[in-house]
């Protein structure tokens, strides 16, 4: 069977140049390896009205076509419930009553990495659980992990090992957590290649571990560098002309934006006209820079020059 790659945006706002670059890279990785390219909208969390359609229009405008229907996570709740049931049935979950503050204040478990869940609720007795439930708190559901770390393969980074803790599977409000949904969807959609921003690199081992528990073969990853502003911070709306529509407002067409993004990965000369198909012919994973892309937006003047 042909495998698939994917781009999985969260519809919390417009895609910025860094997101568009990740989308182009995901498209190139999939297309140059004979895979399908799928779009999955990760809408279980913050959703801004109209953002999904604008994101899809931007991908189309750059010429990044996809296969099949766009999948939305909010349409797939039964699939996540089924996975939870499987894990429950194997004793691999437990309810967690901790608030964020309690987790931050709890002493961390020996050898646990920063931010790892300290395991406070892992061994509560049934009566302790009942007591906590009686206080009216809605528990989250966590994975009862049986490993401390896991290794994944990343095309750009080699073998990457990082910590696996008891991740949240279902939030206290009953919404499936990102780490569960992403694993279930990648498995159900036969996605065997995950290209995404390297802010998610340290999540890959725990997602891959969870996949193995669900009988899913972990994908091969390629975590690509993020786009940063000239202060070295993650690119954001306040940085100026960061979206395709901002760039259009400055008189740049989608083709010019594609060139700008392609030249940031060594695939086009500045000003050259290219299409995604041209880029696929030139694509070489060895050439992808390992450093962040520094984006200097030029739509606002230096404040010192303002009258
Ligand atoms: N929805 C996530 C984001 O937009 C990406 C998740 C993933 O690619 O695994 O940051």
mmCIF file of C-alpha atoms and ligand atoms in Angstrom:
data_model
loop_
_atom_site.group_PDB
_atom_site.id
_atom_site.type_symbol
_atom_site.label_atom_id
_atom_site.label_comp_id
_atom_site.label_asym_id
_atom_site.label_seq_id
_atom_site.Cartn_x
_atom_site.Cartn_y
_atom_site.Cartn_z
ATOM 1 C CA UNK A 1 0.000 0.000 0.000
ATOM 2 C CA UNK A 2 1.167 3.555 -0.720
ATOM 3 C CA UNK A 3 1.980 5.368 2.478
ATOM 4 C CA UNK A 4 1.040 8.936 3.169
ATOM 5 C CA UNK A 5 2.466 12.142 4.461
ATOM 6 C CA UNK A 6 0.385 14.930 5.874
ATOM 7 C CA UNK A 7 0.049 18.516 7.000
ATOM 8 C CA UNK A 8 -2.063 18.929 10.112
ATOM 9 C CA UNK A 9 -2.735 22.584 10.873
ATOM 10 C CA UNK A 10 -4.651 23.816 13.893
ATOM 11 C CA UNK A 11 -7.299 26.290 12.686
ATOM 12 C CA UNK A 12 -6.497 28.845 15.357
ATOM 13 C CA UNK A 13 -5.558 31.573 12.891
ATOM 14 C CA UNK A 14 -4.000 32.161 9.494
ATOM 15 C CA UNK A 15 -0.927 30.183 8.471
ATOM 16 C CA UNK A 16 2.210 32.286 8.657
ATOM 17 C CA UNK A 17 5.252 31.990 6.434
ATOM 18 C CA UNK A 18 6.823 29.410 8.746
ATOM 19 C CA UNK A 19 3.687 27.234 8.668
ATOM 20 C CA UNK A 20 3.535 27.561 4.886
ATOM 21 C CA UNK A 21 7.163 26.506 4.666
ATOM 22 C CA UNK A 22 6.440 23.441 6.803
ATOM 23 C CA UNK A 23 3.464 22.669 4.540
ATOM 24 C CA UNK A 24 5.670 22.943 1.442
ATOM 25 C CA UNK A 25 8.263 20.658 3.024
ATOM 26 C CA UNK A 26 5.602 18.107 4.012
ATOM 27 C CA UNK A 27 4.248 18.201 0.446
ATOM 28 C CA UNK A 28 7.753 17.779 -1.031
ATOM 29 C CA UNK A 29 8.640 14.903 1.281
ATOM 30 C CA UNK A 30 5.397 13.103 0.413
ATOM 31 C CA UNK A 31 5.429 13.759 -3.329
ATOM 32 C CA UNK A 32 9.078 12.870 -3.836
ATOM 33 C CA UNK A 33 8.651 9.559 -2.033
ATOM 34 C CA UNK A 34 5.539 8.464 -3.934
ATOM 35 C CA UNK A 35 3.257 9.004 -0.992
ATOM 36 C CA UNK A 36 -0.210 10.475 -0.802
ATOM 37 C CA UNK A 37 -0.393 13.899 0.813
ATOM 38 C CA UNK A 38 -3.240 14.376 3.275
ATOM 39 C CA UNK A 39 -4.585 17.379 5.115
ATOM 40 C CA UNK A 40 -5.969 16.955 8.592
ATOM 41 C CA UNK A 41 -7.480 19.877 10.441
ATOM 42 C CA UNK A 42 -6.723 19.627 14.156
ATOM 43 C CA UNK A 43 -9.774 21.400 15.480
ATOM 44 C CA UNK A 44 -10.208 19.859 18.929
ATOM 45 C CA UNK A 45 -8.696 22.892 20.556
ATOM 46 C CA UNK A 46 -8.830 26.601 19.763
ATOM 47 C CA UNK A 47 -10.756 27.282 16.559
ATOM 48 C CA UNK A 48 -11.026 30.672 14.921
ATOM 49 C CA UNK A 49 -14.090 30.950 12.660
ATOM 50 C CA UNK A 50 -13.113 30.927 8.990
ATOM 51 C CA UNK A 51 -9.489 29.986 9.694
ATOM 52 C CA UNK A 52 -9.749 26.501 8.205
ATOM 53 C CA UNK A 53 -11.039 27.775 4.861
ATOM 54 C CA UNK A 54 -8.402 30.485 4.726
ATOM 55 C CA UNK A 55 -5.668 27.974 5.503
ATOM 56 C CA UNK A 56 -6.875 25.635 2.751
ATOM 57 C CA UNK A 57 -7.112 28.522 0.286
ATOM 58 C CA UNK A 58 -3.540 29.511 1.093
ATOM 59 C CA UNK A 59 -2.289 25.975 0.459
ATOM 60 C CA UNK A 60 -4.164 25.919 -2.860
ATOM 61 C CA UNK A 61 -2.769 29.324 -3.803
ATOM 62 C CA UNK A 62 0.769 27.993 -3.338
ATOM 63 C CA UNK A 63 -0.090 25.000 -5.527
ATOM 64 C CA UNK A 64 0.077 22.469 -2.702
ATOM 65 C CA UNK A 65 -2.677 20.047 -3.701
ATOM 66 C CA UNK A 66 -3.713 17.154 -1.502
ATOM 67 C CA UNK A 67 -5.318 13.755 -1.906
ATOM 68 C CA UNK A 68 -8.812 12.856 -0.772
ATOM 69 C CA UNK A 69 -11.088 14.788 1.496
ATOM 70 C CA UNK A 70 -9.804 17.082 4.204
ATOM 71 C CA UNK A 71 -10.264 15.309 7.512
ATOM 72 C CA UNK A 72 -11.381 17.182 10.639
ATOM 73 C CA UNK A 73 -10.618 15.789 14.058
ATOM 74 C CA UNK A 74 -13.950 16.975 15.437
ATOM 75 C CA UNK A 75 -15.635 14.451 13.090
ATOM 76 C CA UNK A 76 -13.620 11.571 14.475
ATOM 77 C CA UNK A 77 -14.530 11.426 18.159
ATOM 78 C CA UNK A 78 -15.686 7.768 18.035
ATOM 79 C CA UNK A 79 -12.250 6.749 16.804
ATOM 80 C CA UNK A 80 -10.543 8.331 19.804
ATOM 81 C CA UNK A 81 -13.119 6.786 22.146
ATOM 82 C CA UNK A 82 -12.341 3.374 20.688
ATOM 83 C CA UNK A 83 -8.619 3.836 21.321
ATOM 84 C CA UNK A 84 -9.339 4.891 24.909
ATOM 85 C CA UNK A 85 -11.424 1.780 25.361
ATOM 86 C CA UNK A 86 -8.587 -0.396 24.080
ATOM 87 C CA UNK A 87 -6.140 1.204 26.502
ATOM 88 C CA UNK A 88 -8.626 1.063 29.405
ATOM 89 C CA UNK A 89 -9.238 -2.612 28.704
ATOM 90 C CA UNK A 90 -5.524 -3.297 29.055
ATOM 91 C CA UNK A 91 -5.145 -1.365 32.303
ATOM 92 C CA UNK A 92 -3.074 1.292 30.583
ATOM 93 C CA UNK A 93 -4.915 4.358 31.859
ATOM 94 C CA UNK A 94 -5.786 6.041 35.125
ATOM 95 C CA UNK A 95 -7.772 9.100 36.145
ATOM 96 C CA UNK A 96 -5.767 12.116 37.207
ATOM 97 C CA UNK A 97 -7.260 14.791 39.438
ATOM 98 C CA UNK A 98 -4.246 17.106 39.531
ATOM 99 C CA UNK A 99 -4.575 20.723 38.546
ATOM 100 C CA UNK A 100 -1.826 22.323 36.505
ATOM 101 C CA UNK A 101 -0.692 24.189 39.598
ATOM 102 C CA UNK A 102 -0.487 21.004 41.674
ATOM 103 C CA UNK A 103 1.626 19.370 38.993
ATOM 104 C CA UNK A 104 4.010 22.318 38.923
ATOM 105 C CA UNK A 105 4.288 22.331 42.702
ATOM 106 C CA UNK A 106 4.703 18.572 43.150
ATOM 107 C CA UNK A 107 8.226 17.311 43.694
ATOM 108 C CA UNK A 108 9.329 15.700 40.466
ATOM 109 C CA UNK A 109 10.002 11.994 40.355
ATOM 110 C CA UNK A 110 13.668 10.994 40.528
ATOM 111 C CA UNK A 111 15.383 11.185 37.106
ATOM 112 C CA UNK A 112 12.216 12.585 35.528
ATOM 113 C CA UNK A 113 12.780 15.328 32.973
ATOM 114 C CA UNK A 114 11.451 18.830 33.633
ATOM 115 C CA UNK A 115 7.752 19.109 33.094
ATOM 116 C CA UNK A 116 7.123 15.350 33.271
ATOM 117 C CA UNK A 117 4.038 14.306 35.192
ATOM 118 C CA UNK A 118 5.265 13.234 38.644
ATOM 119 C CA UNK A 119 2.828 10.325 38.885
ATOM 120 C CA UNK A 120 0.779 11.741 41.789
ATOM 121 C CA UNK A 121 -2.454 9.959 40.792
ATOM 122 C CA UNK A 122 -0.896 6.848 39.293
ATOM 123 C CA UNK A 123 -1.370 4.632 42.310
ATOM 124 C CA UNK A 124 -4.493 6.044 43.966
ATOM 125 C CA UNK A 125 -6.651 3.355 45.537
ATOM 126 C CA UNK A 126 -10.246 2.978 44.438
ATOM 127 C CA UNK A 127 -11.425 4.693 47.610
ATOM 128 C CA UNK A 128 -8.990 7.569 47.127
ATOM 129 C CA UNK A 129 -10.298 7.974 43.589
ATOM 130 C CA UNK A 130 -13.875 7.977 44.868
ATOM 131 C CA UNK A 131 -12.989 10.612 47.446
ATOM 132 C CA UNK A 132 -11.495 12.863 44.800
ATOM 133 C CA UNK A 133 -14.442 12.332 42.485
ATOM 134 C CA UNK A 134 -16.759 13.356 45.316
ATOM 135 C CA UNK A 135 -15.085 16.775 45.433
ATOM 136 C CA UNK A 136 -16.635 17.391 42.018
ATOM 137 C CA UNK A 137 -13.370 17.518 40.052
ATOM 138 C CA UNK A 138 -13.523 16.096 36.570
ATOM 139 C CA UNK A 139 -10.452 13.938 36.161
ATOM 140 C CA UNK A 140 -8.306 13.795 33.079
ATOM 141 C CA UNK A 141 -7.318 10.350 31.844
ATOM 142 C CA UNK A 142 -3.608 9.565 31.652
ATOM 143 C CA UNK A 143 -1.575 6.840 30.042
ATOM 144 C CA UNK A 144 -0.001 4.381 32.464
ATOM 145 C CA UNK A 145 3.311 4.305 30.681
ATOM 146 C CA UNK A 146 5.677 1.388 31.165
ATOM 147 C CA UNK A 147 8.760 3.059 29.854
ATOM 148 C CA UNK A 148 10.807 6.162 30.660
ATOM 149 C CA UNK A 149 12.006 6.869 27.170
ATOM 150 C CA UNK A 150 11.545 5.862 23.549
ATOM 151 C CA UNK A 151 13.487 6.321 20.318
ATOM 152 C CA UNK A 152 12.178 7.483 16.955
ATOM 153 C CA UNK A 153 13.816 7.872 13.569
ATOM 154 C CA UNK A 154 13.975 11.352 12.136
ATOM 155 C CA UNK A 155 15.208 11.892 8.594
ATOM 156 C CA UNK A 156 16.899 15.150 9.541
ATOM 157 C CA UNK A 157 18.012 14.357 13.096
ATOM 158 C CA UNK A 158 18.790 10.636 13.045
ATOM 159 C CA UNK A 159 17.665 8.577 16.023
ATOM 160 C CA UNK A 160 16.017 10.752 18.644
ATOM 161 C CA UNK A 161 15.429 9.460 22.157
ATOM 162 C CA UNK A 162 13.389 11.376 24.670
ATOM 163 C CA UNK A 163 11.351 10.977 27.788
ATOM 164 C CA UNK A 164 7.961 9.322 27.896
ATOM 165 C CA UNK A 165 5.760 10.233 30.832
ATOM 166 C CA UNK A 166 2.136 9.530 31.663
ATOM 167 C CA UNK A 167 0.641 11.790 28.994
ATOM 168 C CA UNK A 168 -2.928 13.029 29.149
ATOM 169 C CA UNK A 169 -5.185 11.087 26.782
ATOM 170 C CA UNK A 170 -8.506 12.715 27.622
ATOM 171 C CA UNK A 171 -8.721 16.166 29.145
ATOM 172 C CA UNK A 172 -10.830 16.868 32.203
ATOM 173 C CA UNK A 173 -13.514 18.335 29.943
ATOM 174 C CA UNK A 174 -13.677 15.038 28.043
ATOM 175 C CA UNK A 175 -11.960 16.308 24.900
ATOM 176 C CA UNK A 176 -9.325 13.934 23.477
ATOM 177 C CA UNK A 177 -5.845 15.320 24.037
ATOM 178 C CA UNK A 178 -3.620 16.212 21.100
ATOM 179 C CA UNK A 179 -1.147 13.395 21.831
ATOM 180 C CA UNK A 180 -3.892 10.788 21.573
ATOM 181 C CA UNK A 181 -5.684 12.231 18.556
ATOM 182 C CA UNK A 182 -2.516 12.660 16.517
ATOM 183 C CA UNK A 183 -1.476 9.048 17.085
ATOM 184 C CA UNK A 184 -4.902 7.587 16.386
ATOM 185 C CA UNK A 185 -5.326 9.670 13.231
ATOM 186 C CA UNK A 186 -1.872 9.026 11.825
ATOM 187 C CA UNK A 187 -2.541 5.313 12.316
ATOM 188 C CA UNK A 188 -6.063 5.333 10.882
ATOM 189 C CA UNK A 189 -4.979 7.406 7.887
ATOM 190 C CA UNK A 190 -1.977 5.121 7.161
ATOM 191 C CA UNK A 191 0.368 8.039 7.588
ATOM 192 C CA UNK A 192 3.907 6.698 7.715
ATOM 193 C CA UNK A 193 5.745 9.996 7.250
ATOM 194 C CA UNK A 194 5.285 12.927 9.615
ATOM 195 C CA UNK A 195 6.859 16.238 8.616
ATOM 196 C CA UNK A 196 6.232 19.081 11.058
ATOM 197 C CA UNK A 197 7.868 21.870 13.045
ATOM 198 C CA UNK A 198 10.730 20.920 15.335
ATOM 199 C CA UNK A 199 8.895 22.348 18.342
ATOM 200 C CA UNK A 200 7.231 18.915 18.371
ATOM 201 C CA UNK A 201 10.438 16.899 18.227
ATOM 202 C CA UNK A 202 10.428 16.046 21.926
ATOM 203 C CA UNK A 203 6.798 14.861 21.672
ATOM 204 C CA UNK A 204 7.574 12.359 18.930
ATOM 205 C CA UNK A 205 8.960 9.581 21.186
ATOM 206 C CA UNK A 206 5.937 9.631 23.490
ATOM 207 C CA UNK A 207 3.582 9.647 20.504
ATOM 208 C CA UNK A 208 5.482 6.772 18.894
ATOM 209 C CA UNK A 209 5.365 4.806 22.150
ATOM 210 C CA UNK A 210 1.612 5.344 22.405
ATOM 211 C CA UNK A 211 1.296 4.208 18.780
ATOM 212 C CA UNK A 212 3.012 0.908 19.575
ATOM 213 C CA UNK A 213 0.566 0.345 22.456
ATOM 214 C CA UNK A 214 -2.274 0.749 19.963
ATOM 215 C CA UNK A 215 -0.696 -1.653 17.481
ATOM 216 C CA UNK A 216 0.319 1.154 15.116
ATOM 217 C CA UNK A 217 3.776 1.228 13.519
ATOM 218 C CA UNK A 218 5.329 4.629 14.319
ATOM 219 C CA UNK A 219 5.922 6.840 11.282
ATOM 220 C CA UNK A 220 9.263 8.120 10.093
ATOM 221 C CA UNK A 221 9.588 11.742 11.166
ATOM 222 C CA UNK A 222 11.189 14.847 9.737
ATOM 223 C CA UNK A 223 11.097 17.726 12.177
ATOM 224 C CA UNK A 224 11.902 20.889 10.295
ATOM 225 C CA UNK A 225 13.212 24.165 11.727
ATOM 226 C CA UNK A 226 10.749 26.870 12.698
ATOM 227 C CA UNK A 227 10.569 30.406 11.372
ATOM 228 C CA UNK A 228 11.711 33.083 13.797
ATOM 229 C CA UNK A 229 11.573 36.855 13.755
ATOM 230 C CA UNK A 230 14.706 38.975 13.797
ATOM 231 C CA UNK A 231 14.700 38.906 17.619
ATOM 232 C CA UNK A 232 14.944 35.128 17.525
ATOM 233 C CA UNK A 233 11.357 34.650 18.733
ATOM 234 C CA UNK A 234 8.805 32.449 17.019
ATOM 235 C CA UNK A 235 7.209 34.234 14.097
ATOM 236 C CA UNK A 236 3.819 35.681 15.048
ATOM 237 C CA UNK A 237 1.132 38.009 13.801
ATOM 238 C CA UNK A 238 2.662 41.012 15.538
ATOM 239 C CA UNK A 239 5.779 40.628 13.397
ATOM 240 C CA UNK A 240 4.076 42.319 10.468
ATOM 241 C CA UNK A 241 3.443 40.838 7.033
ATOM 242 C CA UNK A 242 3.635 37.193 8.068
ATOM 243 C CA UNK A 243 0.694 35.659 6.209
ATOM 244 C CA UNK A 244 -0.014 35.162 2.539
ATOM 245 C CA UNK A 245 -2.755 37.782 2.642
ATOM 246 C CA UNK A 246 -0.417 40.246 4.400
ATOM 247 C CA UNK A 247 2.107 39.636 1.637
ATOM 248 C CA UNK A 248 -0.567 40.137 -1.012
ATOM 249 C CA UNK A 249 -1.456 43.443 0.581
ATOM 250 C CA UNK A 250 2.156 44.440 -0.023
ATOM 251 C CA UNK A 251 1.739 43.558 -3.694
ATOM 252 C CA UNK A 252 3.438 40.154 -3.610
ATOM 253 C CA UNK A 253 1.648 37.313 -5.370
ATOM 254 C CA UNK A 254 1.484 33.732 -4.136
ATOM 255 C CA UNK A 255 4.137 32.795 -6.696
ATOM 256 C CA UNK A 256 6.546 35.311 -5.167
ATOM 257 C CA UNK A 257 5.826 33.979 -1.705
ATOM 258 C CA UNK A 258 6.461 30.448 -2.946
ATOM 259 C CA UNK A 259 9.816 31.605 -4.314
ATOM 260 C CA UNK A 260 10.652 33.297 -1.022
ATOM 261 C CA UNK A 261 9.903 30.121 0.917
ATOM 262 C CA UNK A 262 11.654 27.885 -1.614
ATOM 263 C CA UNK A 263 14.799 29.988 -1.512
ATOM 264 C CA UNK A 264 14.852 29.654 2.267
ATOM 265 C CA UNK A 265 15.346 25.914 1.743
ATOM 266 C CA UNK A 266 17.881 26.297 -1.031
ATOM 267 C CA UNK A 267 15.472 25.283 -3.800
ATOM 268 C CA UNK A 268 15.125 28.547 -5.733
ATOM 269 C CA UNK A 269 17.095 31.641 -6.531
ATOM 270 C CA UNK A 270 15.572 34.866 -5.235
ATOM 271 C CA UNK A 271 13.160 36.169 -7.874
ATOM 272 C CA UNK A 272 13.063 32.923 -9.845
ATOM 273 C CA UNK A 273 9.624 31.663 -10.927
ATOM 274 C CA UNK A 274 8.955 28.178 -9.660
ATOM 275 C CA UNK A 275 6.120 25.745 -9.144
ATOM 276 C CA UNK A 276 5.923 23.036 -6.498
ATOM 277 C CA UNK A 277 6.605 20.481 -9.267
ATOM 278 C CA UNK A 278 9.896 22.236 -10.163
ATOM 279 C CA UNK A 279 10.799 22.211 -6.511
ATOM 280 C CA UNK A 280 10.056 18.496 -6.256
ATOM 281 C CA UNK A 281 12.583 17.854 -9.041
ATOM 282 C CA UNK A 282 15.241 19.725 -7.068
ATOM 283 C CA UNK A 283 14.300 18.566 -3.607
ATOM 284 C CA UNK A 284 17.183 17.247 -1.565
ATOM 285 C CA UNK A 285 16.633 16.563 2.123
ATOM 286 C CA UNK A 286 20.374 17.061 2.726
ATOM 287 C CA UNK A 287 19.993 20.710 1.761
ATOM 288 C CA UNK A 288 17.306 21.571 4.290
ATOM 289 C CA UNK A 289 18.912 24.013 6.715
ATOM 290 C CA UNK A 290 19.089 22.793 10.290
ATOM 291 C CA UNK A 291 18.868 26.316 11.676
ATOM 292 C CA UNK A 292 15.657 28.306 12.067
ATOM 293 C CA UNK A 293 14.520 30.495 9.201
ATOM 294 C CA UNK A 294 14.887 34.125 10.244
ATOM 295 C CA UNK A 295 12.128 36.139 8.607
ATOM 296 C CA UNK A 296 12.593 39.875 8.282
ATOM 297 C CA UNK A 297 9.186 41.305 7.463
ATOM 298 C CA UNK A 298 9.383 44.656 5.828
ATOM 299 C CA UNK A 299 5.965 46.168 6.015
ATOM 300 C CA UNK A 300 6.563 48.445 8.928
ATOM 301 C CA UNK A 301 9.211 51.053 9.246
ATOM 302 C CA UNK A 302 11.762 51.098 11.973
ATOM 303 C CA UNK A 303 9.949 52.988 14.811
ATOM 304 C CA UNK A 304 12.972 55.267 15.164
ATOM 305 C CA UNK A 305 12.296 56.504 11.649
ATOM 306 C CA UNK A 306 8.686 57.412 12.323
ATOM 307 C CA UNK A 307 7.966 61.137 12.401
HETATM 308 N N1 LIG B 1 -1.659 20.748 14.785
HETATM 309 C C1 LIG B 1 -0.287 20.911 15.152
HETATM 310 C C2 LIG B 1 0.131 22.348 14.882
HETATM 311 O O1 LIG B 1 -0.499 23.026 14.086
HETATM 312 C C3 LIG B 1 0.634 19.999 14.378
HETATM 313 C C4 LIG B 1 0.591 18.635 14.897
HETATM 314 C C5 LIG B 1 1.421 17.631 14.144
HETATM 315 O O2 LIG B 1 1.856 17.914 13.017
HETATM 316 O O3 LIG B 1 1.606 16.545 14.678
HETATM 317 O O4 LIG B 1 1.094 22.788 15.467
#
